[in-house]
Short mmCIF file of C-alpha atoms and ligand atoms in Angstrom, two decimals:
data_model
loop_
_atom_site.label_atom_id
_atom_site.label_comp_id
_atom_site.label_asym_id
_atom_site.label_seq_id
_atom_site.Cartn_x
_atom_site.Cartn_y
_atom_site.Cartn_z
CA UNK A 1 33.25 -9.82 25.37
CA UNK A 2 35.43 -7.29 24.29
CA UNK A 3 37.60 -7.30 21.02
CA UNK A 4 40.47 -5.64 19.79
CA UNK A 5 39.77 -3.47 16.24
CA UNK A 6 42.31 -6.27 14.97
CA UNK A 7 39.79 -8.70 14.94
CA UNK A 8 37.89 -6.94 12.11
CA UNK A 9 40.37 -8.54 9.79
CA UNK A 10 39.59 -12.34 10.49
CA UNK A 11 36.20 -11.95 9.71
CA UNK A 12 35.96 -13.25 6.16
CA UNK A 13 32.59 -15.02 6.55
CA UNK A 14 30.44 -13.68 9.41
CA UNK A 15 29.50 -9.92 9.74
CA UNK A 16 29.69 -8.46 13.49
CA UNK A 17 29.13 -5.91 15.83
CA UNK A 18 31.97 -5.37 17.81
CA UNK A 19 32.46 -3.69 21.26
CA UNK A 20 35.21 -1.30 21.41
CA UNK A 21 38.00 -1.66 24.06
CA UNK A 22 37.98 0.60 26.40
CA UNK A 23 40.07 3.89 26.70
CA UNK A 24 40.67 2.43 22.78
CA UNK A 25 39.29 6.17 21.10
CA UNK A 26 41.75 7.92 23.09
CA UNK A 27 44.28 7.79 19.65
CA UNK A 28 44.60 9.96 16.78
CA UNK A 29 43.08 8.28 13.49
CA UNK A 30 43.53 9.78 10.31
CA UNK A 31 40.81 8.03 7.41
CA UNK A 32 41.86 8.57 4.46
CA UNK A 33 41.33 8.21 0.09
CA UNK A 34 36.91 8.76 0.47
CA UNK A 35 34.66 10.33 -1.13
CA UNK A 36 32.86 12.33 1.75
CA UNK A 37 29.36 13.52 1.79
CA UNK A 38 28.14 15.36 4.61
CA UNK A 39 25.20 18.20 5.37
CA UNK A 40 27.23 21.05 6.73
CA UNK A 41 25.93 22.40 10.06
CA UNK A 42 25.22 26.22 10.44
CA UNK A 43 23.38 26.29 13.26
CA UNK A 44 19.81 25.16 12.76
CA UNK A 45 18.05 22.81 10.53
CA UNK A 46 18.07 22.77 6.64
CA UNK A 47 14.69 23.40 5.00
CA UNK A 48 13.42 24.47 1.33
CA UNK A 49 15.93 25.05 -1.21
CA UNK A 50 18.83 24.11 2.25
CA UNK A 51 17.27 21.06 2.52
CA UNK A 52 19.68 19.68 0.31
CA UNK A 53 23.03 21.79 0.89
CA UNK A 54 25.14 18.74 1.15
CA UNK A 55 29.25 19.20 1.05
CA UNK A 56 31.06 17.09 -0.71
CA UNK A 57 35.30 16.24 -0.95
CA UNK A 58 35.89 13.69 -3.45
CA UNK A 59 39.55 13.08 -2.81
CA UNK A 60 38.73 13.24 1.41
CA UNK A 61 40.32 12.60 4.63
CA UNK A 62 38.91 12.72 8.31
CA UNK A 63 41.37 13.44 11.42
CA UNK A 64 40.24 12.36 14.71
CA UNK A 65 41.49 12.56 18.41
CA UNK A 66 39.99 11.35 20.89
CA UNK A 67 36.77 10.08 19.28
CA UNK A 68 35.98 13.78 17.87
CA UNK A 69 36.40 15.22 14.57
CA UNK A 70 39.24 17.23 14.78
CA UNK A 71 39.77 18.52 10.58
CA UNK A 72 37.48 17.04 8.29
CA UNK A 73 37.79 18.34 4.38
CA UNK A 74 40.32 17.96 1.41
CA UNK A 75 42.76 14.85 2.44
CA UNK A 76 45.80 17.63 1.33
CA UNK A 77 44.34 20.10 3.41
CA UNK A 78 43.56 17.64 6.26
CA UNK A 79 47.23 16.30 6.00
CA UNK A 80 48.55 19.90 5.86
CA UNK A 81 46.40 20.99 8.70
CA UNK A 82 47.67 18.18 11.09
CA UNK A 83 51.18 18.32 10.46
CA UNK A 84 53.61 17.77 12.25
CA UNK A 85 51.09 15.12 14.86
CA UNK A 86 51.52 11.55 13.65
CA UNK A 87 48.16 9.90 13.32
CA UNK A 88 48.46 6.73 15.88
CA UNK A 89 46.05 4.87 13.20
CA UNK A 90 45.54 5.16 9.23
CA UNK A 91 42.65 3.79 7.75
CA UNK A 92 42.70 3.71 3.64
CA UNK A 93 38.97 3.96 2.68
CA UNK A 94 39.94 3.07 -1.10
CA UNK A 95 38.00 5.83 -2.59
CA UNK A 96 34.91 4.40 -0.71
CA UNK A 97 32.00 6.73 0.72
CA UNK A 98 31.70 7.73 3.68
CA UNK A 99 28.70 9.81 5.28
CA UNK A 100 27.89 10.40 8.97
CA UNK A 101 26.14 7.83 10.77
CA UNK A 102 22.36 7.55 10.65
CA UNK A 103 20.17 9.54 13.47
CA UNK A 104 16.85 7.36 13.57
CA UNK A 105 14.83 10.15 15.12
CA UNK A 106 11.88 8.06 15.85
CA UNK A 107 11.33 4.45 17.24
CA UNK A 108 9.44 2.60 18.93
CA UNK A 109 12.34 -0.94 19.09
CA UNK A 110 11.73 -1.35 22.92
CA UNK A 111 8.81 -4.00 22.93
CA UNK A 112 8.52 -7.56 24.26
CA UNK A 113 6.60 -9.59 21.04
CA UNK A 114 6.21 -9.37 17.52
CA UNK A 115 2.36 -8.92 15.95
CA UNK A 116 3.19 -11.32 12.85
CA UNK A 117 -0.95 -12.38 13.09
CA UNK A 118 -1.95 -8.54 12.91
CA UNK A 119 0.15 -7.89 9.99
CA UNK A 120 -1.66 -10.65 8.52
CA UNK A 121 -5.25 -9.34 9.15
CA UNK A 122 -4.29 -6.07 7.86
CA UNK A 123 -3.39 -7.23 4.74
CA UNK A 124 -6.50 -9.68 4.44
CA UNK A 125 -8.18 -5.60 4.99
CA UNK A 126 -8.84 -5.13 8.68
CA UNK A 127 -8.50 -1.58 9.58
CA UNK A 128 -5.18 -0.05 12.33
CA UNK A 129 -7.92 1.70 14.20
CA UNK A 130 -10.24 -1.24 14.54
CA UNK A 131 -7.84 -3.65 15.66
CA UNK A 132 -6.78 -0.92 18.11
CA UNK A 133 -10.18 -0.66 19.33
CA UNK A 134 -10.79 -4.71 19.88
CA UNK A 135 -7.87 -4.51 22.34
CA UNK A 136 -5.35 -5.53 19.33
CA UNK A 137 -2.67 -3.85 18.24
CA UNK A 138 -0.89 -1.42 20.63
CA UNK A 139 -2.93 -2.81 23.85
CA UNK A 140 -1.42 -6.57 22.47
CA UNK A 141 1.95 -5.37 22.95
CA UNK A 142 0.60 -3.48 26.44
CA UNK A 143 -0.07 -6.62 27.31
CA UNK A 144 3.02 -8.58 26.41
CA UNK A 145 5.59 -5.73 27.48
CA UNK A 146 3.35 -5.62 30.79
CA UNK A 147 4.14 -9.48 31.21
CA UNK A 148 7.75 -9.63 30.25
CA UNK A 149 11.04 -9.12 32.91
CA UNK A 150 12.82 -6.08 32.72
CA UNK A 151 15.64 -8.57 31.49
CA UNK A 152 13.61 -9.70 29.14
CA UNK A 153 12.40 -6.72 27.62
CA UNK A 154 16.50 -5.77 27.58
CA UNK A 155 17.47 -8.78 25.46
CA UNK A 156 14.19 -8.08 22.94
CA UNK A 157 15.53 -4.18 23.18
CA UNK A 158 18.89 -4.84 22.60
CA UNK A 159 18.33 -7.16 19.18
CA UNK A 160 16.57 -4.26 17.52
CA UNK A 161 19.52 -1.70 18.67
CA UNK A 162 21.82 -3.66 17.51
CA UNK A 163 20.44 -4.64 13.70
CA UNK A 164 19.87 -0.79 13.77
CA UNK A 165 23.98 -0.08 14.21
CA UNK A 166 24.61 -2.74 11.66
CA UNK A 167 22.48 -0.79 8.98
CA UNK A 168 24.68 2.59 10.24
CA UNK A 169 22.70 4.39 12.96
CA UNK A 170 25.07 5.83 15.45
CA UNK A 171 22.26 8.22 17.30
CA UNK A 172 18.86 6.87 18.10
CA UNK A 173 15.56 7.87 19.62
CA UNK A 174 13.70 4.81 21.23
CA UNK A 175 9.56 5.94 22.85
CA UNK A 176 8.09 4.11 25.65
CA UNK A 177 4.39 3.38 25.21
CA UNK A 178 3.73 0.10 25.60
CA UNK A 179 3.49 0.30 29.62
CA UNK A 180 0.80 2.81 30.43
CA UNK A 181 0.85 2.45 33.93
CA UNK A 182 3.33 4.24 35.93
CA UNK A 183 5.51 1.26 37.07
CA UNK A 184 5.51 -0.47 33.23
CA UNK A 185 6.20 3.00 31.53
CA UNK A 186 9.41 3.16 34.22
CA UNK A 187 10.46 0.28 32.97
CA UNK A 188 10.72 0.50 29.42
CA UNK A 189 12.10 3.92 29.96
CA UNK A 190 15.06 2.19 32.78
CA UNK A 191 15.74 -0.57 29.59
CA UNK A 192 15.98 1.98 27.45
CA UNK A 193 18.45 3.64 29.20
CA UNK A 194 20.41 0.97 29.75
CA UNK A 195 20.84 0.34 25.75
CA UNK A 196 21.96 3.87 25.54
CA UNK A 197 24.47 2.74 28.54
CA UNK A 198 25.84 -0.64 26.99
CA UNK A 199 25.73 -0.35 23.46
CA UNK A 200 28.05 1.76 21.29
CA UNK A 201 24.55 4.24 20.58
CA UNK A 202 23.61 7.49 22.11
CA UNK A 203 20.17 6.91 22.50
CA UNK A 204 17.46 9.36 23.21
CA UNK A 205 14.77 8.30 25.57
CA UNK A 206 10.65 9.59 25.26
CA UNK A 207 8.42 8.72 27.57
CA UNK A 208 5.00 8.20 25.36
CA UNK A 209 2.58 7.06 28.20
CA UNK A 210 0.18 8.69 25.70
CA UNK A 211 0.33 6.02 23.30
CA UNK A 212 -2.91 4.63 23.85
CA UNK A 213 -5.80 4.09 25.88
CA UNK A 214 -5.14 1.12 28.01
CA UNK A 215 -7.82 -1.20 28.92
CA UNK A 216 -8.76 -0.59 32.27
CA UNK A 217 -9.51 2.93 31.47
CA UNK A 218 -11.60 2.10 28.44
CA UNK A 219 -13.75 5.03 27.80
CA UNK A 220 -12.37 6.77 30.38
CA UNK A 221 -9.68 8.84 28.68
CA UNK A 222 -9.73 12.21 30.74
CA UNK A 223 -9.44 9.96 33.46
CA UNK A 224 -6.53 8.48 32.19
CA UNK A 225 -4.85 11.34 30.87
CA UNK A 226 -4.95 12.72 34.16
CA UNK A 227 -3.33 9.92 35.84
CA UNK A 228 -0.29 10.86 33.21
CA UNK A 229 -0.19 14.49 34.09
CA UNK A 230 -0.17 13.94 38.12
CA UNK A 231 1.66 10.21 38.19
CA UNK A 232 3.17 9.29 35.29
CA UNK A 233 5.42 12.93 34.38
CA UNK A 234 6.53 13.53 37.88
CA UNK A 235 7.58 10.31 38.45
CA UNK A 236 9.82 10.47 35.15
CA UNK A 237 11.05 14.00 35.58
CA UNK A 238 12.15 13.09 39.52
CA UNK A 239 14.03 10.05 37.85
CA UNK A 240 15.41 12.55 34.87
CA UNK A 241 14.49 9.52 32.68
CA UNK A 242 13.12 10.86 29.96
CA UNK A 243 14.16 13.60 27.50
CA UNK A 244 11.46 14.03 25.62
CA UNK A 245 7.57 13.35 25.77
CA UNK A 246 5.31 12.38 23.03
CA UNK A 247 1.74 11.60 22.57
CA UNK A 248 -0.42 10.05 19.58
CA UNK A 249 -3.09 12.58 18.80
CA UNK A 250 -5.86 10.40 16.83
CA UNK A 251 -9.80 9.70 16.02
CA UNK A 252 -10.19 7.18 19.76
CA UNK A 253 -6.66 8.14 21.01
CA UNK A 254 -5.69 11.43 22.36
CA UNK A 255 -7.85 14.24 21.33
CA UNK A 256 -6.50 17.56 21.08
CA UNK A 257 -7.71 19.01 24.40
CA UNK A 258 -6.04 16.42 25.94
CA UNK A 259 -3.00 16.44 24.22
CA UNK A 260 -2.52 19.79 25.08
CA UNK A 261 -2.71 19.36 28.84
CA UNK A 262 -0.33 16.90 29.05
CA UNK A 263 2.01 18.34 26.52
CA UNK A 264 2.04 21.17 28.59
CA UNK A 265 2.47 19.33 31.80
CA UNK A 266 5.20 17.49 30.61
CA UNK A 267 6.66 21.05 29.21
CA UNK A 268 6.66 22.50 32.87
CA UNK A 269 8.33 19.16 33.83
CA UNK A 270 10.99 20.13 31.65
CA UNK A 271 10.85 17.35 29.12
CA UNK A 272 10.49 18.48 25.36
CA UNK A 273 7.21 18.06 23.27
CA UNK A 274 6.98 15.61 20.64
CA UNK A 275 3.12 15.06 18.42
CA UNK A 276 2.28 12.21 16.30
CA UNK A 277 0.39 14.17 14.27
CA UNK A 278 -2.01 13.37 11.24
CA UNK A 279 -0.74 9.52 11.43
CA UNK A 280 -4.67 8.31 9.70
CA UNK A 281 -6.70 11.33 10.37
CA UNK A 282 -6.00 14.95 10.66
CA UNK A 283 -7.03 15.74 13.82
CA UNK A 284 -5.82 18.80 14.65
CA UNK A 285 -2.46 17.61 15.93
CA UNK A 286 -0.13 19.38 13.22
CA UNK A 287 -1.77 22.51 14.37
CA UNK A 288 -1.53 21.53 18.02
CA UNK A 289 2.33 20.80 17.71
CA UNK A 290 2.43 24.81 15.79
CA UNK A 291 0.67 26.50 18.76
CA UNK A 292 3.13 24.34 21.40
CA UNK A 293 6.77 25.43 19.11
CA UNK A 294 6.93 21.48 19.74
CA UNK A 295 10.32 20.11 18.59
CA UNK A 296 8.88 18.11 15.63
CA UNK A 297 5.65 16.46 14.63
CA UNK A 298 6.13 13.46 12.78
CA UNK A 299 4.25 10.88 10.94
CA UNK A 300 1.73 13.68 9.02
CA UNK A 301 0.73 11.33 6.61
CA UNK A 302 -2.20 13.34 6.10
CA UNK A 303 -0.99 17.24 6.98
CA UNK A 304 -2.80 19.81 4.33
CA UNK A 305 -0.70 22.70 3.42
CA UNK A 306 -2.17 24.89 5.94
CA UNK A 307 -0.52 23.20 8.85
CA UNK A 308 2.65 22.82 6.87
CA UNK A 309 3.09 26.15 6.61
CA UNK A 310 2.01 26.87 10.31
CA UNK A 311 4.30 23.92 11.29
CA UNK A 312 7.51 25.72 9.06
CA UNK A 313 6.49 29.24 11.09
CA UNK A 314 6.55 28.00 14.53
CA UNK A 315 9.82 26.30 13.97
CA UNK A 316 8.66 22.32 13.97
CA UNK A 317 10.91 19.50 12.31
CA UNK A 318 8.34 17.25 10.14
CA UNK A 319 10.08 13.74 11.07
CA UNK A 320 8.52 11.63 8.11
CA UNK A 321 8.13 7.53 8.23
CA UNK A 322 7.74 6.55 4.92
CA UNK A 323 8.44 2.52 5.72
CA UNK A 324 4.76 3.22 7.85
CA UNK A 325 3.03 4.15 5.05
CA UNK A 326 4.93 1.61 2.72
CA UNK A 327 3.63 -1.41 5.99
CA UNK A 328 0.44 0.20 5.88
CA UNK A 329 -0.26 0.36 2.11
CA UNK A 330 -1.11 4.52 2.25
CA UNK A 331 0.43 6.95 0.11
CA UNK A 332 3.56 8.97 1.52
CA UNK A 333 4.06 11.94 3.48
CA UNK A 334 3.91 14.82 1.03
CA UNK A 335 7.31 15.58 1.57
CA UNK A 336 8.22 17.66 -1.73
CA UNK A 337 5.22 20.07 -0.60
CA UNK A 338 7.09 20.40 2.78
CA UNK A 339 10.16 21.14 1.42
CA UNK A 340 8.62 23.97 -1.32
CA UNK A 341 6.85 24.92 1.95
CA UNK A 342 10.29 25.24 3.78
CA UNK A 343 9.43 22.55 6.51
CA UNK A 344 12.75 21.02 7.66
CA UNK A 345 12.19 17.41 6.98
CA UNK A 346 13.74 14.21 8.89
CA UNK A 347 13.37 10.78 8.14
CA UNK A 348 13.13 7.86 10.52
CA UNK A 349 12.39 4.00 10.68
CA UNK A 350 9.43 4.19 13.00
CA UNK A 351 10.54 0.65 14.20
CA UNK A 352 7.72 -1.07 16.15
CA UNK A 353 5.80 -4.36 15.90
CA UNK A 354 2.86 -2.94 14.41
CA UNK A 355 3.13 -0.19 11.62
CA UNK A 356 6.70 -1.00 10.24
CA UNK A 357 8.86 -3.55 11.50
CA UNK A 358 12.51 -2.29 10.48
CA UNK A 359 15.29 -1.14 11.99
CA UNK A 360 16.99 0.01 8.56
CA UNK A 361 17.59 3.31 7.85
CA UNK A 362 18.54 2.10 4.18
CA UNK A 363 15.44 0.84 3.66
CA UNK A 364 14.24 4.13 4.66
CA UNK A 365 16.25 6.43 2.50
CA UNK A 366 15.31 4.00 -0.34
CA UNK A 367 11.65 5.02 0.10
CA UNK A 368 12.57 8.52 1.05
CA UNK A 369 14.10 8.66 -2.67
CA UNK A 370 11.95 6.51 -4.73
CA UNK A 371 8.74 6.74 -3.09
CA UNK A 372 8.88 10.37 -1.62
CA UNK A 373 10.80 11.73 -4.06
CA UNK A 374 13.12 13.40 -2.33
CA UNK A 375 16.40 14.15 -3.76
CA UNK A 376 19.76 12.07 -2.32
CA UNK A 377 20.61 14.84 -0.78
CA UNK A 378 17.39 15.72 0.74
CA UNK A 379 17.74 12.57 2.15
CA UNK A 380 20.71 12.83 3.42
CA UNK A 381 20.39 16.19 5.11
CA UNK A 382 17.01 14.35 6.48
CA UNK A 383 18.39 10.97 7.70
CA UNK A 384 21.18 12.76 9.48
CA UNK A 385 21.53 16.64 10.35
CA UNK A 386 17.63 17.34 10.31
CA UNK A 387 17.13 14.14 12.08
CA UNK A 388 19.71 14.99 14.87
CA UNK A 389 18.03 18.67 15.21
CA UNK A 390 14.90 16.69 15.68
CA UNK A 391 16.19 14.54 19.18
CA UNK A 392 18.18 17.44 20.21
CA UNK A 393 21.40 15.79 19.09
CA UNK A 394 22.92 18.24 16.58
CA UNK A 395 25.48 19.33 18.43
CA UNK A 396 27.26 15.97 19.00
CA UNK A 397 25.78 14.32 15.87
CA UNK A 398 24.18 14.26 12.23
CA UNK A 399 27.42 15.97 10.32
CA UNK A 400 31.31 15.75 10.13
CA UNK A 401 31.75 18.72 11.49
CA UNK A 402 34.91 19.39 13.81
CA UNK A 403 34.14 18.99 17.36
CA UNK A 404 31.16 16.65 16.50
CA UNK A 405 31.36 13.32 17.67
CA UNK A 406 33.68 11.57 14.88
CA UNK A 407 30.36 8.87 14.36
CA UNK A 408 30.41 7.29 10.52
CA UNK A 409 29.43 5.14 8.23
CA UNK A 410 31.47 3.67 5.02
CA UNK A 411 29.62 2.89 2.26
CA UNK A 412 29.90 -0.01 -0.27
CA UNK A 413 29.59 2.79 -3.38
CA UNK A 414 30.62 5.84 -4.15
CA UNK A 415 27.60 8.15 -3.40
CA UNK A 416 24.90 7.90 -0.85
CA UNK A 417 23.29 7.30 -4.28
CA UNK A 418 23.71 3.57 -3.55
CA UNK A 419 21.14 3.57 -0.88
CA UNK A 420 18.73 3.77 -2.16
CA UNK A 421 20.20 2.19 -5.26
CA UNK A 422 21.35 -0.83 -3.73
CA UNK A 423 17.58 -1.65 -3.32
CA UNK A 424 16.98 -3.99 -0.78
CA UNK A 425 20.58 -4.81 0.80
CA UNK A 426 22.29 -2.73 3.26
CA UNK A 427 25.51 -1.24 1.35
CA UNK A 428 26.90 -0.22 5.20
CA UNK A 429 30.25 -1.96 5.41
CA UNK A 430 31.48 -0.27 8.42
CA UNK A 431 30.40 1.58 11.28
CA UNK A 432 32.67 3.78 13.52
CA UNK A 433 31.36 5.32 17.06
CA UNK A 434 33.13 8.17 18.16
CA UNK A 435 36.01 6.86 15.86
CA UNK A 436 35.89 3.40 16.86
CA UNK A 437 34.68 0.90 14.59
CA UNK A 438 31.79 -1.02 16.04
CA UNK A 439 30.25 -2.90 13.02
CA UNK A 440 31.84 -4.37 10.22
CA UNK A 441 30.39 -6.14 7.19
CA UNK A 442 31.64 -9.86 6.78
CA UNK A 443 32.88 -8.57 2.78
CA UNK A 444 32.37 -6.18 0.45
CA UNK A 445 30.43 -7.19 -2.37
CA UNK A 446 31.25 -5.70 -5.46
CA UNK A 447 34.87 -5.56 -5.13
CA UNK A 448 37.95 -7.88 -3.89
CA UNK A 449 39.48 -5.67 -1.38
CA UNK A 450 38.82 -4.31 2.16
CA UNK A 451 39.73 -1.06 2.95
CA UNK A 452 42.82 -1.42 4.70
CA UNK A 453 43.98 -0.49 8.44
CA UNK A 454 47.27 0.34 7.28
CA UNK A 455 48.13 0.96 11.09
CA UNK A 456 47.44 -2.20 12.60
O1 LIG B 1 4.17 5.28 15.06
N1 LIG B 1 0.82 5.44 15.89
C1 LIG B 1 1.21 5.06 16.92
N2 LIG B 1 2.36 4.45 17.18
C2 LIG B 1 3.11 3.64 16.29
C3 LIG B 1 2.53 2.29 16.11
C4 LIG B 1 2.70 1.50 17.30
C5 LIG B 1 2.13 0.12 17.17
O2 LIG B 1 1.27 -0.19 16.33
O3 LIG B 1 2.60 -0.67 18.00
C6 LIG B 1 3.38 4.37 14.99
O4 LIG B 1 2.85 4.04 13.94
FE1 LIG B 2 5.51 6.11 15.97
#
């Protein structure tokens, strides 16, 4: 059903998402009275002492037309620098923050059925790997995802997008990987898709058919890595499915060798390489994703300085998932060593059944800040700009930057401070796509008022 921004202001005791009406961004907005925070874009992702160049106008205002940022700054210079246009829409953001909206670079929300048992187990001690290896944990959702309707798998999809745009992601990457067969892979990667089509999201499809060894090709894994290089990738690059592929190079996954061939195949097929690398053991993958100049490598739980430093040379994005490690009970990412190191750094929820069930980005930052120990604006250079370069989104998303797509998030505080803060609660009170807001929270909580829509 579609709804009218006007509807917003009835809702006094329900939060919702709302779907924009169409042809409704084609308007000039002007938001002003907020205290802006936003990375500032130069071209390429912030690393070492950049990492946390974050701009900041205290007094701000944003312009938009037609869903873009069109002057972004100083509300007196914004005001000056439309003048004489008439804004067709002014939104009072009573001194609130605003920052841009969340790029989760790293998902994994399409799946048919949660693994509540195996969470269990792990914390009575069973081992990732193990459970892996008695047909558990990835293979269980194989099996489920393998089972379910495409519709079905939509609906499950959908949910997790849409909890994800009420805690402020605008831009998100979602992996397949719980197919591994040609037709199943297809079909995550045709849901996913569709999210991207229906939902107010840009959404980045994978294609991760190197997730894990399926079943029926137990101890066979040349064998099945081949049938990804010759099926699997030229199926998905004659469909143009797929923007990126990734592969989980572990101890009884993917070993190096292999990850390399089909890396490269899926290179030729001109998708973009992605490594989870150094998730539980290093392997070799940092090092892998170094000698490919792949786009990130991400997990890296356990990446020595070595293949930092060969990771920062060849140009690689470290997309770090601290809500894993907090699920799995390991220490963090060294992330402070990758920053001295000069390693841009993203952040991202890592949402999947089995390793860390969230679709919160706040949650994230909060462990980015208190468990990483990155600074807030590390983190917010990593949860947005860094995280965009990292999905090939930057130029559309991850800063208020004029021509950028006018995607933000206003937050119940005055800093991004209150992220991680705030522990625990998602201070995201609204959400605008492309200028149009899509989620609004029921009420703010620590004050009386709304920010107003003076031009309804
Ligand atoms: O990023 N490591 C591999 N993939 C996911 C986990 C997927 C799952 O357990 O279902 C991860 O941690
Ligand atoms: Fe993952």
């Amino acid at each position: 059903m579609l709804r009218t921004v006007t509807v917003v202001r009835s809702f006094s005791t329900q939060s919702s998402v709302l779907s924009p009406p169409p042809g409704a961004a084609m308007v000039r907005k002007l938001f002003r009275n907020a205290s802006i925070y936003t990375p500032a874009d130069k071209g390429s992702p912030l690393c070492g002492m950049r990492q946390a160049e974050v701009n900041r106008f205290e007094k701000g205002a944003i312009f938009t037309k037609d869903g873009k940022i069109a002057a972004v700054g100083d509300e007196r210079s914004v005001l000056a620098s439309i003048a004489p246009a008439h804004p067709d829409e002014e939104i009072d953001c009573l001194g609130r923050c605003i920052v841009p909206g969340f790029v989760d670079p790293h998902t994994h929300m399409c799946f048919a059925s949660l693994r509540e048992e195996e969470f269990i187990q792990r914390l009575e001690g069973m081992n990732y790997l193990e459970i892996l290896e008695r047909g558990g944990g990835i293979l269980s959702s194989v099996r489920s995802v393998r089972g379910a309707s495409e519709a079905e798998l939509y609906s499950v999809c959908r949910g997790h997008a849409l909890a994800a745009l009420s805690f402020g992601t605008t831009t998100l990457e979602i992996k397949s990987g719980y197919g591994l067969d040609t037709q199943s892979e297809l079909k995550m990667l045709r849901v996913i898709e569709r999210i991207g089509r229906d939902l107010p999201l840009d959404v980045v499809p994978t294609f991760m058919g190197a997730h894990a060894i399926p079943g029926e090709y137990a101890g066979a894994a040349d064998e099945y890595a081949a049938l990804i290089i010759d099926e699997m990738i030229p199926a998905i690059a004659q469909q143009a499915i797929a923007r990126f592929c990734d592969l989980f190079c572990e101890k009884g996954v993917f070993s190096v060798d292999q990850g390399r061939r089909i890396l490269e195949a899926a290179r030729k097929a001109g998708m973009g390489v992605k490594i989870h690398a150094d998730e539980v053991h290093d392997l070799g993958g940092a090092a892998l994703a170094a000698e490919l100049r792949a786009i990130s490598a991400e997990h890296l739980l356990s990446s020595t300085g070595e293949n930092i430093r060969a990771m920062a040379r060849a140009g690689v994005i470290g997309i770090l998932l601290p809500a894993t490690a907090y699920s799995m009970q390991k220490e963090f990412a060294p992330a402070r060593e990758m920053v001295k190191l000069g390693l841009p750094v993203a952040i991202g929820t890592d949402c999947n059944p089995g390793t860390s069930y969230t679709e919160s980005m706040p949650f994230v930052f909060g462990l980015a800040v208190l468990g990483m120990r990155l600074s807030i604006s590390e983190a917010l250079v990593a949860s947005t700009l860094n995280a965009a370069y990292s999905i090939g989104m930057a130029e559309q998303a991850g800063s208020l930057d004029v021509g950028k797509n006018a995607d933000f998030i206003l937050l119940d505080g005055e800093s991004p401070a209150i992220l991680a803060y705030h522990a625990g609660v998602s201070p995201v009170m609204r959400v605008y796509k492309k200028a149009e807001l899509v989620y609004a929270h029921a009420k703010a909580r620590s004050r009386e008022e709304e920010p107003g829509d003076a031009g309804l």
